[in-house]
Tab-separated table of N, CA, C and O in Angstrom:
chain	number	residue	atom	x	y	z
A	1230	UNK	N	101.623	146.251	61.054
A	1230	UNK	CA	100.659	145.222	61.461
A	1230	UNK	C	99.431	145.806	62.181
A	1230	UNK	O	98.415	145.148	61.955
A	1231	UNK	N	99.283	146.694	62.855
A	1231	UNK	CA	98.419	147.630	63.812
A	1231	UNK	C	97.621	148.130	62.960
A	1231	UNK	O	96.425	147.964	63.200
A	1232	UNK	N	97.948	148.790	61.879
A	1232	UNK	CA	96.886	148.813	60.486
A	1232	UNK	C	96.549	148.395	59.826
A	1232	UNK	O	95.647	148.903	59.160
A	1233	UNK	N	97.083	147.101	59.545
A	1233	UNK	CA	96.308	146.187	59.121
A	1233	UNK	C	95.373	145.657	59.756
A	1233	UNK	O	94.617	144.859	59.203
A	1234	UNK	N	95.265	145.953	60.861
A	1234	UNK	CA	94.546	145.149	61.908
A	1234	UNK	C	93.069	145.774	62.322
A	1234	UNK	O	91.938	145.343	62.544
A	1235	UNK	N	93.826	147.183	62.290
A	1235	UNK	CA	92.800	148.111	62.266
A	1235	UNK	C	91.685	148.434	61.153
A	1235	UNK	O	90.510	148.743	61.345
A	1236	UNK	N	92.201	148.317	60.241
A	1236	UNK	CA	91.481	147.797	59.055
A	1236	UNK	C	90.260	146.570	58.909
A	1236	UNK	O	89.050	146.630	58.687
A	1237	UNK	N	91.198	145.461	59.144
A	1237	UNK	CA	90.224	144.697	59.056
A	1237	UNK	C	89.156	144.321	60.022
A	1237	UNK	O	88.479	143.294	59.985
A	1238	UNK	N	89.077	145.562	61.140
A	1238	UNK	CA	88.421	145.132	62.281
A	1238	UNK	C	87.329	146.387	61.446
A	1238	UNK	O	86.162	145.994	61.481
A	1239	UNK	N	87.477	147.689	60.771
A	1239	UNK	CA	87.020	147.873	60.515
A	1239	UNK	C	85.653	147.475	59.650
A	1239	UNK	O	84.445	147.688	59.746
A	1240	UNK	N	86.590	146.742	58.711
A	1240	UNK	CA	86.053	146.292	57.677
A	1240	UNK	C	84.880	145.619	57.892
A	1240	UNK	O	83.858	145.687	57.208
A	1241	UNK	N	85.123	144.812	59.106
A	1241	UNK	CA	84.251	143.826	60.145
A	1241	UNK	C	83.198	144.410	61.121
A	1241	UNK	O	81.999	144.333	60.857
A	1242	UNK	N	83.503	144.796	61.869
A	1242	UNK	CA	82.336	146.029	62.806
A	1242	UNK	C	82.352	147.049	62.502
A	1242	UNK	O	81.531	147.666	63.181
A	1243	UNK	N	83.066	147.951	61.506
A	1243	UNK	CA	83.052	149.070	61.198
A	1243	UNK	C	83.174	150.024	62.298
A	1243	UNK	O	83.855	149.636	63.248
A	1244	UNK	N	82.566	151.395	62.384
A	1244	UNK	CA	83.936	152.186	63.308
A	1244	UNK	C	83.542	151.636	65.084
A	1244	UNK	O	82.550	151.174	65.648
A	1245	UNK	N	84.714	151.943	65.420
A	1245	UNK	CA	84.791	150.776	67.245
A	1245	UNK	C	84.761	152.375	67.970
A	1245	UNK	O	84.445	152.190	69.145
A	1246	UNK	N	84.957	153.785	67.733
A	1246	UNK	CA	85.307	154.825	68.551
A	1246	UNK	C	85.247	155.875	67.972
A	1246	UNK	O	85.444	155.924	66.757
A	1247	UNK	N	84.967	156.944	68.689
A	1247	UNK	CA	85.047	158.331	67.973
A	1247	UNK	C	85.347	159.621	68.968
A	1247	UNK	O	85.056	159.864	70.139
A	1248	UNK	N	85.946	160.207	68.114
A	1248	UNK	CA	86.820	161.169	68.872
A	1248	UNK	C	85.804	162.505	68.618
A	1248	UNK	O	85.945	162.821	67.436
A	1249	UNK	N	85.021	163.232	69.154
A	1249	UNK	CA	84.311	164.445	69.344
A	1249	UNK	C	83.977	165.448	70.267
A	1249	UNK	O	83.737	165.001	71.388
A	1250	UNK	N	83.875	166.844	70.128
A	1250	UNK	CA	83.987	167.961	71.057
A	1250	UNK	C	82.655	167.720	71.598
A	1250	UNK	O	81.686	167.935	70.870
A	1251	UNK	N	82.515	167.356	72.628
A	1251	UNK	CA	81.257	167.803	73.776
A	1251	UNK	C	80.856	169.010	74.688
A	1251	UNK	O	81.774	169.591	75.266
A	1252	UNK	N	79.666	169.409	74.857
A	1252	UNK	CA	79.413	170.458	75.796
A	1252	UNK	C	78.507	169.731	77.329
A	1252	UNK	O	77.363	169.339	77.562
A	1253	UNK	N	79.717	169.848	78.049
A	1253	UNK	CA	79.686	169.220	79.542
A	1253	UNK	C	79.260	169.530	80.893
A	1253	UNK	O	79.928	169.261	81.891
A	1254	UNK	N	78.163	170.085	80.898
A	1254	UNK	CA	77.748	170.175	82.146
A	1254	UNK	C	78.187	169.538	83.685
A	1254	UNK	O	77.686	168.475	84.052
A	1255	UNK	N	79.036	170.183	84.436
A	1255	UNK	CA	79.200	169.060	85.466
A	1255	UNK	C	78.416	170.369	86.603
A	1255	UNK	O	78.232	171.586	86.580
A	1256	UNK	N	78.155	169.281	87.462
A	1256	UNK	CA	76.936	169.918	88.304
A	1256	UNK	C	76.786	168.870	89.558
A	1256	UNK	O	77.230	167.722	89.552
A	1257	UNK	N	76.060	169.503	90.655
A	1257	UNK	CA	75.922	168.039	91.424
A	1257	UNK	C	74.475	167.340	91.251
A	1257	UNK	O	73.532	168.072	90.950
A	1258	UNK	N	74.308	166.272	91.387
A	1258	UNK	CA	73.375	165.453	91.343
A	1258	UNK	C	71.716	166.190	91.267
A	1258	UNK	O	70.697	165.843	90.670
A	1259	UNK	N	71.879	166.793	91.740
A	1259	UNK	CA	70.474	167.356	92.513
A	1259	UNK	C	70.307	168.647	91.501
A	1259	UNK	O	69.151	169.025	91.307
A	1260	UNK	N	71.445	169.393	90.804
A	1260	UNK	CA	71.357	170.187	89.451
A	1260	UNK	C	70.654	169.556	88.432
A	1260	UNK	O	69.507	169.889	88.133
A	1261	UNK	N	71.296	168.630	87.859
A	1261	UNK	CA	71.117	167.397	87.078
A	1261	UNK	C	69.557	166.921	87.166
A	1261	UNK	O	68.877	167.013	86.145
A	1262	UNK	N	69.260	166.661	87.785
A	1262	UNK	CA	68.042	166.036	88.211
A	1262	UNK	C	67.216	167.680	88.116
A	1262	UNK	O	66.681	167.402	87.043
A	1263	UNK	N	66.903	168.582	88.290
A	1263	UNK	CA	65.951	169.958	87.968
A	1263	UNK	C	66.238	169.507	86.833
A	1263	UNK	O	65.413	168.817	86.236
A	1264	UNK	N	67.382	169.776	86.324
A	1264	UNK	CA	67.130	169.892	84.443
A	1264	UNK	C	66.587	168.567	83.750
A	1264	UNK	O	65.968	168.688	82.693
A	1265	UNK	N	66.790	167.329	84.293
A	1265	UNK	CA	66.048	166.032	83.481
A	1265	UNK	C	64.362	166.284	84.054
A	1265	UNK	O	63.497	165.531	83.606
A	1266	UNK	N	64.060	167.142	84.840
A	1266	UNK	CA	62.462	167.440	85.449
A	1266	UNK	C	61.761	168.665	84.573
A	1266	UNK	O	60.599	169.057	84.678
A	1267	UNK	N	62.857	169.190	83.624
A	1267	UNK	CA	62.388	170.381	83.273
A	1267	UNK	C	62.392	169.965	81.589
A	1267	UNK	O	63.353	169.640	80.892
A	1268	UNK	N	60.736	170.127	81.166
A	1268	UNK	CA	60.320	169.573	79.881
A	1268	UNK	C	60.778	170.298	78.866
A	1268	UNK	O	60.939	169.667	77.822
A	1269	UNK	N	61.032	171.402	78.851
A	1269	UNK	CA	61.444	172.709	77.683
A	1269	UNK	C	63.591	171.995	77.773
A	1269	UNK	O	64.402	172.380	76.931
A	1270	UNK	N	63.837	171.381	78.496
A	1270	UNK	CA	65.173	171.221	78.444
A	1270	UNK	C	65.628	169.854	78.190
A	1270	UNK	O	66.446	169.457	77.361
A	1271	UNK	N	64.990	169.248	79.003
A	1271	UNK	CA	65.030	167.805	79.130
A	1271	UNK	C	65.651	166.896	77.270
A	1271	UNK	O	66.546	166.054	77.195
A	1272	UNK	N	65.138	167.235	76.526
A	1272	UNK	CA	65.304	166.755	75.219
A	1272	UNK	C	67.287	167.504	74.837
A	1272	UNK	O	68.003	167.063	73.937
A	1273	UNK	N	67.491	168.079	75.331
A	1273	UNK	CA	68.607	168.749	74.894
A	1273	UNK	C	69.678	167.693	75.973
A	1273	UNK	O	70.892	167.683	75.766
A	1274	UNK	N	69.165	166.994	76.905
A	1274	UNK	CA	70.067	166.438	77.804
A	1274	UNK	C	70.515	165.186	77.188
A	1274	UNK	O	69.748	164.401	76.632
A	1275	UNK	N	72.020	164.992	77.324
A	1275	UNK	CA	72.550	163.333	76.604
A	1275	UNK	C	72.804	162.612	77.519
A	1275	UNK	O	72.208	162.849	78.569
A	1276	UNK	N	73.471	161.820	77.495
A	1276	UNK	CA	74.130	160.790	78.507
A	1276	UNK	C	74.825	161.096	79.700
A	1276	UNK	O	75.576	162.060	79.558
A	1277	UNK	N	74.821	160.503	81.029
A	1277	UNK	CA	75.055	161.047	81.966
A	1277	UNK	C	76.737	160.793	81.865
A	1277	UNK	O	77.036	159.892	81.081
A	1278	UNK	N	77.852	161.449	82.538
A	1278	UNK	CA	79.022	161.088	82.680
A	1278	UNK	C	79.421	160.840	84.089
A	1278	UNK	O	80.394	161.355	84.638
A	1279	UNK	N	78.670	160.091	84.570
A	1279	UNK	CA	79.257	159.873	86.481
A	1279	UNK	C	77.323	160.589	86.952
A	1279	UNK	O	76.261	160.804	86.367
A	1280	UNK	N	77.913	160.698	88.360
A	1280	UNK	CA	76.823	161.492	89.208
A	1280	UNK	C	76.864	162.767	88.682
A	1280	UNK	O	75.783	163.318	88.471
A	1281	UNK	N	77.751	163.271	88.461
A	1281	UNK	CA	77.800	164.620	88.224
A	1281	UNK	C	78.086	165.355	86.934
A	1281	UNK	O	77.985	166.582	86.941
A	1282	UNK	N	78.360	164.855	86.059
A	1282	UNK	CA	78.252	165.366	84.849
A	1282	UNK	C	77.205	164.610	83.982
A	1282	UNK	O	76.569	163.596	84.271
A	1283	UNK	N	77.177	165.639	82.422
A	1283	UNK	CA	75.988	165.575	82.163
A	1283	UNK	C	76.179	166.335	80.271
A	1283	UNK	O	76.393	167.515	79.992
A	1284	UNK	N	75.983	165.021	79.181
A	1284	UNK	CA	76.467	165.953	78.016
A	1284	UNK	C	75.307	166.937	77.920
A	1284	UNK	O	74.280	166.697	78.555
A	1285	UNK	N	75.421	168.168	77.068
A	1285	UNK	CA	74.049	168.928	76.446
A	1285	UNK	C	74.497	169.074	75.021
A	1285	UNK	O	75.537	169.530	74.546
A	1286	UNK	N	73.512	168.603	74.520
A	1286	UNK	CA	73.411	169.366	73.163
A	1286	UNK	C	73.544	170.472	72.871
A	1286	UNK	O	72.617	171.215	73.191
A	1287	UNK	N	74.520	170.971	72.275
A	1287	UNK	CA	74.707	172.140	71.652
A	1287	UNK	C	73.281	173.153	71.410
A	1287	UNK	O	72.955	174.166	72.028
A	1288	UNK	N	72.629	172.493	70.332
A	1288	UNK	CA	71.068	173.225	70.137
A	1288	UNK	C	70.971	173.751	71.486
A	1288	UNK	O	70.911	174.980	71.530
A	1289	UNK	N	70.941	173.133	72.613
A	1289	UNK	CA	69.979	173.872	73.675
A	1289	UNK	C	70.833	174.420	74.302
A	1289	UNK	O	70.325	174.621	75.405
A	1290	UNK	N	71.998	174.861	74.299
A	1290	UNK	CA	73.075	175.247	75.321
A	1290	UNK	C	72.099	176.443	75.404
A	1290	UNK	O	71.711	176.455	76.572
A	1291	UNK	N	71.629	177.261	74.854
A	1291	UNK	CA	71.136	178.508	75.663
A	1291	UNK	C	69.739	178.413	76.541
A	1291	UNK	O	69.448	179.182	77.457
A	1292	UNK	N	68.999	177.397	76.109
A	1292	UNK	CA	67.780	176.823	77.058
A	1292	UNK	C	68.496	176.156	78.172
A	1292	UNK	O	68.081	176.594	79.244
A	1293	UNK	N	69.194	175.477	78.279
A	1293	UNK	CA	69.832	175.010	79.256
A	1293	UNK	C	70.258	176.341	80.584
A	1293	UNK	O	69.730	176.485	81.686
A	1294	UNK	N	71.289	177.082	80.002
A	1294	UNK	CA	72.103	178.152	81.396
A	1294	UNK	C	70.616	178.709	81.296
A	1294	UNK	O	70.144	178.370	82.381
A	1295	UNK	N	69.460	179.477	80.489
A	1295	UNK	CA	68.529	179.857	81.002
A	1295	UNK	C	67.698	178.951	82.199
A	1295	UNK	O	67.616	179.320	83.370
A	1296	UNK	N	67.105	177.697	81.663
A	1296	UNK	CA	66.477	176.961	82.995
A	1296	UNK	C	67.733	176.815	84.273
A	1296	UNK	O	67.357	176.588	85.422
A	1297	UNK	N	68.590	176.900	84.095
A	1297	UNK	CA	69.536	177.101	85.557
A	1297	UNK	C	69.306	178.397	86.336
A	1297	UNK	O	69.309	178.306	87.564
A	1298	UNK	N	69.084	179.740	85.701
A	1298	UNK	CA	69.467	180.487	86.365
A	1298	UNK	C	67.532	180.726	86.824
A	1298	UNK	O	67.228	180.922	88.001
A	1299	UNK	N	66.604	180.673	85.877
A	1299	UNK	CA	65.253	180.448	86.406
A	1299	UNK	C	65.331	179.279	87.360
A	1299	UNK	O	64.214	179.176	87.867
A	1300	UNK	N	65.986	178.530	87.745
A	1300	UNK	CA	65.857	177.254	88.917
A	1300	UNK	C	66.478	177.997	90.004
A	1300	UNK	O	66.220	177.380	91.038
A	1301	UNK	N	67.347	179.285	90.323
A	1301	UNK	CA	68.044	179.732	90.841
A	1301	UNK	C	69.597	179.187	90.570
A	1301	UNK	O	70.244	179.332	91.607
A	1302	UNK	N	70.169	178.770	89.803
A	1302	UNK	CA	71.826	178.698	89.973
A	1302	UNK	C	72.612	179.415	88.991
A	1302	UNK	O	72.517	179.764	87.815
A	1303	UNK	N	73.366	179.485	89.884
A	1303	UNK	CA	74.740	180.036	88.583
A	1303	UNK	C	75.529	179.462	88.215
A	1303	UNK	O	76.124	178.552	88.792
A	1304	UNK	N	75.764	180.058	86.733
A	1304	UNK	CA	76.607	178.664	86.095
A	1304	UNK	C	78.132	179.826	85.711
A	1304	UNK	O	78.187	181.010	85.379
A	1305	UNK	N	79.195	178.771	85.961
A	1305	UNK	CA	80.581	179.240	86.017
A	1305	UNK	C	80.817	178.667	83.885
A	1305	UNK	O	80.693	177.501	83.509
A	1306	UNK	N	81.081	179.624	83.124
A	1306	UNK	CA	81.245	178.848	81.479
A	1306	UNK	C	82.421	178.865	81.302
A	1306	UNK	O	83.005	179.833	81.790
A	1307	UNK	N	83.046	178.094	80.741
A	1307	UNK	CA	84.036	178.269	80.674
A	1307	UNK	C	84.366	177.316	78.863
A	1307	UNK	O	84.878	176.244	79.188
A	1308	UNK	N	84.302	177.342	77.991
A	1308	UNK	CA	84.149	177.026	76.751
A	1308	UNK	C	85.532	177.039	75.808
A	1308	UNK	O	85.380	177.212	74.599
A	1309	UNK	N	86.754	176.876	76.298
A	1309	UNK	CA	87.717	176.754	75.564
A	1309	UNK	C	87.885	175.256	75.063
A	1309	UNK	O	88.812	174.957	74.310
């Protein structure tokens, strides 16, 4: 019954969720905020996740840890 159900909800709004690998910046507030100020990066930034996290686009993952460490910070990667 759960697939059927699922189905026809499909069928109806078509897909409700999606399951995908993100690259997650978590940072505090005040990180976050340099990089939405910084125009060469800013476009690579997605949706916020809380105060402190922050998706990035893949494309810019390397413009990104660069404008961090030119802002002065260091970034801990950890990518498994």
């Amino acid at each position: 019954p759960a697939l059927v159900q699922a189905l026809e909800r499909w069928e109806k709004l078509g897909t409700q969720s999606r399951l995908e690998k993100l690259l997650v910046l978590r940072a505090n507030p005040e990180i976050i905020n340099t990089l939405r100020q910084n125009k060469s990066v800013k476009r690579y930034l997605g949706e916020n996740l809380g105060t402190d996290a922050i998706i990035i686009q893949n494309a810019g993952q390397e413009l990104v840890f660069r404008a961090l460490l030119e802002s002065g910070y260091l970034l801990d990667v950890s990518l498994e």
